[in-house]
Amino acid sequence: MRLLVIEDDLETAAYLVKGLQESSYVVEHAATGPDGLKRAQTSSYDALIVDRMLPGLDGLSLVRKLRAEGNGTPVLFLTALADVDDRVTGLQNGGDDYLAKPFAFAELLARIEAIVRRRSAPAGEMRLRVADLEMNRLTRNVTRAGQHVDLQAREFRLLEYLMLHAGQTLTRAMLLEQVWGYHFDPQTNVIDVHMSRLRTKIDKHSAQPLIHTVRGTGYCLHAPTP
């Protein structure tokens, strides 16, 4: 999943970005209200983590503007304003949840998963299936032909993106942006390395491979042709 952290305290922001990336999220950071608003308006995210007190444009106004424009991206307010009135105001102005600082990182992760599940993902999309390959996005369990497949966090994110777009050719640029959060080509073989590992785990023991190379373009995951 792709998250945007809008937080002006750089120490807090670095802690959030590092922790979320280690939890397999693709994370971007904006340090001001106007920058956060622009990113939220022009890019697609699964959720926003928004501080209330931001330079240039406060968090409440930012979220209120997004909602007025029809942007329904789930929002978690993460702020030092912790009174009941502050929490009510945040929720009444478009926030989906509210967490006061200081916070436990495990609770932050649980709340993010909850708002994404509640607002962004229809229940049916929590379980993905392509042929005999199945993924439970909630429990993060993957099986092929009923056999558990053990994946690292980045491999899980890569497979999730492939399964969400099964049958579509995904370019290297798309994979770099959506799975690694890169908006540039790092000129490395990072995609090939991860794809090779993923193929070994998914297709090695099956006579019908699901992951295919589209020469000169990228990759495609699709069910075997009857």
GROMACS .gro file of C-alpha atoms in nm:
model
  226
    1MET     CA    1   0.000   0.000   0.000
    2ARG     CA    2   0.105   0.355  -0.067
    3LEU     CA    3   0.091   0.614   0.211
    4LEU     CA    4   0.153   0.988   0.234
    5VAL     CA    5   0.283   1.126   0.563
    6ILE     CA    6   0.216   1.501   0.601
    7GLU     CA    7   0.423   1.602   0.902
    8ASP     CA    8   0.640   1.908   0.961
    9ASP     CA    9   0.842   1.763   1.251
   10LEU     CA   10   1.127   1.602   1.062
   11GLU     CA   11   1.227   1.369   1.344
   12THR     CA   12   0.874   1.233   1.374
   13ALA     CA   13   0.842   1.211   0.998
   14ALA     CA   14   1.167   1.014   0.965
   15TYR     CA   15   1.051   0.774   1.237
   16LEU     CA   16   0.717   0.722   1.063
   17VAL     CA   17   0.864   0.675   0.717
   18LYS     CA   18   1.127   0.428   0.837
   19GLY     CA   19   0.880   0.225   1.041
   20LEU     CA   20   0.617   0.214   0.771
   21GLN     CA   21   0.870   0.116   0.503
   22GLU     CA   22   0.991  -0.167   0.726
   23SER     CA   23   0.626  -0.276   0.743
   24SER     CA   24   0.628  -0.303   0.361
   25TYR     CA   25   0.443   0.021   0.286
   26VAL     CA   26   0.549   0.255   0.008
   27VAL     CA   27   0.574   0.593   0.183
   28GLU     CA   28   0.610   0.953   0.069
   29HIS     CA   29   0.657   1.255   0.295
   30ALA     CA   30   0.544   1.615   0.271
   31ALA     CA   31   0.665   1.868   0.530
   32THR     CA   32   0.414   2.147   0.468
   33GLY     CA   33   0.039   2.179   0.421
   34PRO     CA   34   0.057   2.309   0.063
   35ASP     CA   35   0.302   2.036  -0.044
   36GLY     CA   36   0.086   1.767   0.118
   37LEU     CA   37  -0.228   1.902  -0.046
   38LYS     CA   38  -0.067   1.909  -0.390
   39ARG     CA   39   0.061   1.552  -0.357
   40ALA     CA   40  -0.277   1.426  -0.235
   41GLN     CA   41  -0.452   1.602  -0.524
   42THR     CA   42  -0.219   1.477  -0.796
   43SER     CA   43  -0.120   1.125  -0.683
   44SER     CA   44  -0.307   0.818  -0.563
   45TYR     CA   45  -0.256   0.694  -0.206
   46ASP     CA   46  -0.420   0.426   0.003
   47ALA     CA   47  -0.417   0.651   0.309
   48LEU     CA   48  -0.291   0.985   0.440
   49ILE     CA   49  -0.134   1.043   0.782
   50VAL     CA   50  -0.186   1.410   0.859
   51ASP     CA   51  -0.060   1.633   1.140
   52ARG     CA   52  -0.306   1.901   1.255
   53MET     CA   53  -0.053   2.182   1.291
   54LEU     CA   54   0.126   2.230   0.960
   55PRO     CA   55   0.303   2.533   0.812
   56GLY     CA   56   0.127   2.703   0.523
   57LEU     CA   57  -0.203   2.517   0.557
   58ASP     CA   58  -0.327   2.342   0.871
   59GLY     CA   59  -0.427   1.976   0.861
   60LEU     CA   60  -0.798   2.038   0.914
   61SER     CA   61  -0.818   2.281   0.622
   62LEU     CA   62  -0.616   2.044   0.405
   63VAL     CA   63  -0.850   1.750   0.464
   64ARG     CA   64  -1.160   1.969   0.438
   65LYS     CA   65  -1.042   2.088   0.096
   66LEU     CA   66  -0.976   1.732  -0.025
   67ARG     CA   67  -1.321   1.619   0.085
   68ALA     CA   68  -1.484   1.918  -0.087
   69GLU     CA   69  -1.310   1.809  -0.408
   70GLY     CA   70  -1.450   1.457  -0.371
   71ASN     CA   71  -1.121   1.300  -0.262
   72GLY     CA   72  -1.215   1.006  -0.037
   73THR     CA   73  -0.865   0.883   0.051
   74PRO     CA   74  -0.872   0.758   0.413
   75VAL     CA   75  -0.716   1.005   0.659
   76LEU     CA   76  -0.560   0.939   0.998
   77PHE     CA   77  -0.493   1.253   1.200
   78LEU     CA   78  -0.174   1.212   1.403
   79THR     CA   79  -0.136   1.509   1.634
   80ALA     CA   80  -0.047   1.647   1.974
   81LEU     CA   81  -0.397   1.802   1.996
   82ALA     CA   82  -0.554   1.527   2.203
   83ASP     CA   83  -0.855   1.679   2.379
   84VAL     CA   84  -1.199   1.535   2.314
   85ASP     CA   85  -1.302   1.852   2.132
   86ASP     CA   86  -0.995   1.826   1.908
   87ARG     CA   87  -1.070   1.464   1.822
   88VAL     CA   88  -1.435   1.541   1.748
   89THR     CA   89  -1.337   1.836   1.530
   90GLY     CA   90  -1.093   1.621   1.336
   91LEU     CA   91  -1.348   1.351   1.266
   92GLN     CA   92  -1.617   1.605   1.178
   93ASN     CA   93  -1.386   1.762   0.921
   94GLY     CA   94  -1.320   1.453   0.716
   95GLY     CA   95  -1.079   1.246   0.924
   96ASP     CA   96  -1.143   0.872   0.940
   97ASP     CA   97  -0.951   0.823   1.264
   98TYR     CA   98  -0.755   1.022   1.517
   99LEU     CA   99  -0.443   0.922   1.709
  100ALA     CA  100  -0.275   1.144   1.967
  101LYS     CA  101   0.100   1.181   2.014
  102PRO     CA  102   0.290   1.014   2.171
  103PHE     CA  103   0.169   0.693   2.015
  104ALA     CA  104   0.255   0.324   1.999
  105PHE     CA  105   0.368   0.225   1.650
  106ALA     CA  106   0.174  -0.102   1.662
  107GLU     CA  107  -0.145   0.095   1.728
  108LEU     CA  108  -0.066   0.329   1.439
  109LEU     CA  109  -0.029   0.030   1.204
  110ALA     CA  110  -0.354  -0.124   1.327
  111ARG     CA  111  -0.544   0.200   1.276
  112ILE     CA  112  -0.404   0.248   0.924
  113GLU     CA  113  -0.505  -0.105   0.828
  114ALA     CA  114  -0.852  -0.045   0.974
  115ILE     CA  115  -0.925   0.278   0.786
  116VAL     CA  116  -0.794   0.136   0.459
  117ARG     CA  117  -1.005  -0.175   0.505
  118ARG     CA  118  -1.310   0.033   0.596
  119ARG     CA  119  -1.290   0.302   0.331
  120SER     CA  120  -1.071   0.190   0.042
  121ALA     CA  121  -1.095  -0.179  -0.006
  122PRO     CA  122  -1.423  -0.360  -0.063
  123ALA     CA  123  -1.433  -0.677   0.145
  124GLY     CA  124  -1.402  -0.895  -0.164
  125GLU     CA  125  -1.068  -0.738  -0.254
  126MET     CA  126  -0.907  -0.853   0.068
  127ARG     CA  127  -0.877  -1.196  -0.094
  128LEU     CA  128  -0.707  -1.212  -0.433
  129ARG     CA  129  -0.704  -1.519  -0.656
  130VAL     CA  130  -0.541  -1.594  -0.993
  131ALA     CA  131  -0.579  -1.959  -1.098
  132ASP     CA  132  -0.459  -2.163  -0.797
  133LEU     CA  133  -0.262  -1.871  -0.649
  134GLU     CA  134  -0.440  -1.708  -0.353
  135MET     CA  135  -0.354  -1.411  -0.131
  136ASN     CA  136  -0.522  -1.289   0.186
  137ARG     CA  137  -0.422  -0.923   0.212
  138LEU     CA  138  -0.543  -0.899   0.569
  139THR     CA  139  -0.357  -1.197   0.714
  140ARG     CA  140  -0.079  -1.165   0.452
  141ASN     CA  141  -0.104  -1.536   0.376
  142VAL     CA  142  -0.017  -1.662   0.026
  143THR     CA  143  -0.081  -2.011  -0.108
  144ARG     CA  144  -0.032  -2.182  -0.443
  145ALA     CA  145  -0.230  -2.502  -0.500
  146GLY     CA  146  -0.307  -2.497  -0.130
  147GLN     CA  147   0.061  -2.486  -0.027
  148HIS     CA  148   0.184  -2.193   0.184
  149VAL     CA  149   0.431  -1.961   0.011
  150ASP     CA  150   0.673  -1.776   0.241
  151LEU     CA  151   0.741  -1.425   0.109
  152GLN     CA  152   0.953  -1.135   0.229
  153ALA     CA  153   0.775  -0.802   0.273
  154ARG     CA  154   0.885  -0.659  -0.062
  155GLU     CA  155   0.803  -0.982  -0.243
  156PHE     CA  156   0.455  -0.973  -0.091
  157ARG     CA  157   0.404  -0.614  -0.208
  158LEU     CA  158   0.528  -0.703  -0.557
  159LEU     CA  159   0.298  -1.003  -0.585
  160GLU     CA  160   0.005  -0.804  -0.446
  161TYR     CA  161   0.051  -0.540  -0.715
  162LEU     CA  162   0.080  -0.805  -0.987
  163MET     CA  163  -0.236  -0.982  -0.867
  164LEU     CA  164  -0.435  -0.658  -0.839
  165HIS     CA  165  -0.349  -0.597  -1.206
  166ALA     CA  166  -0.363  -0.957  -1.329
  167GLY     CA  167  -0.371  -0.979  -1.707
  168GLN     CA  168  -0.214  -0.633  -1.748
  169THR     CA  169   0.142  -0.564  -1.861
  170LEU     CA  170   0.317  -0.369  -1.587
  171THR     CA  171   0.615  -0.164  -1.695
  172ARG     CA  172   0.934  -0.134  -1.494
  173ALA     CA  173   0.850   0.231  -1.426
  174MET     CA  174   0.511   0.130  -1.284
  175LEU     CA  175   0.669  -0.132  -1.060
  176LEU     CA  176   0.939   0.105  -0.939
  177GLU     CA  177   0.683   0.371  -0.849
  178GLN     CA  178   0.412   0.152  -0.696
  179VAL     CA  179   0.622  -0.113  -0.519
  180TRP     CA  180   0.942   0.074  -0.434
  181GLY     CA  181   0.812   0.432  -0.428
  182TYR     CA  182   1.075   0.548  -0.678
  183HIS     CA  183   0.987   0.821  -0.925
  184PHE     CA  184   1.310   0.763  -1.114
  185ASP     CA  185   1.504   0.471  -1.254
  186PRO     CA  186   1.781   0.385  -1.004
  187GLN     CA  187   1.966   0.205  -1.285
  188THR     CA  188   1.985  -0.118  -1.086
  189ASN     CA  189   1.853  -0.468  -1.141
  190VAL     CA  190   1.640  -0.451  -0.825
  191ILE     CA  191   1.322  -0.549  -1.013
  192ASP     CA  192   1.485  -0.845  -1.189
  193VAL     CA  193   1.632  -0.975  -0.863
  194HIS     CA  194   1.301  -0.960  -0.675
  195MET     CA  195   1.105  -1.097  -0.971
  196SER     CA  196   1.345  -1.390  -0.999
  197ARG     CA  197   1.300  -1.473  -0.631
  198LEU     CA  198   0.924  -1.439  -0.661
  199ARG     CA  199   0.913  -1.666  -0.964
  200THR     CA  200   1.113  -1.929  -0.781
  201LYS     CA  201   0.865  -1.926  -0.493
  202ILE     CA  202   0.547  -1.905  -0.702
  203ASP     CA  203   0.616  -2.098  -1.022
  204LYS     CA  204   0.906  -2.334  -0.953
  205HIS     CA  205   0.694  -2.631  -0.850
  206SER     CA  206   0.410  -2.578  -1.098
  207ALA     CA  207   0.387  -2.688  -1.461
  208GLN     CA  208   0.189  -2.374  -1.536
  209PRO     CA  209   0.383  -2.052  -1.468
  210LEU     CA  210   0.182  -1.743  -1.378
  211ILE     CA  211   0.449  -1.472  -1.396
  212HIS     CA  212   0.557  -1.383  -1.751
  213THR     CA  213   0.818  -1.148  -1.894
  214VAL     CA  214   0.696  -0.905  -2.156
  215ARG     CA  215   1.016  -0.851  -2.349
  216GLY     CA  216   1.135  -0.491  -2.355
  217THR     CA  217   0.845  -0.373  -2.141
  218GLY     CA  218   0.797  -0.541  -1.804
  219TYR     CA  219   0.599  -0.824  -1.652
  220CYS     CA  220   0.251  -0.971  -1.648
  221LEU     CA  221   0.083  -1.217  -1.414
  222HIS     CA  222  -0.205  -1.410  -1.564
  223ALA     CA  223  -0.382  -1.743  -1.542
  224PRO     CA  224  -0.276  -2.018  -1.785
  225THR     CA  225  -0.452  -2.008  -2.121
  226PRO     CA  226  -0.707  -2.293  -2.147
   0.00000   0.00000   0.00000
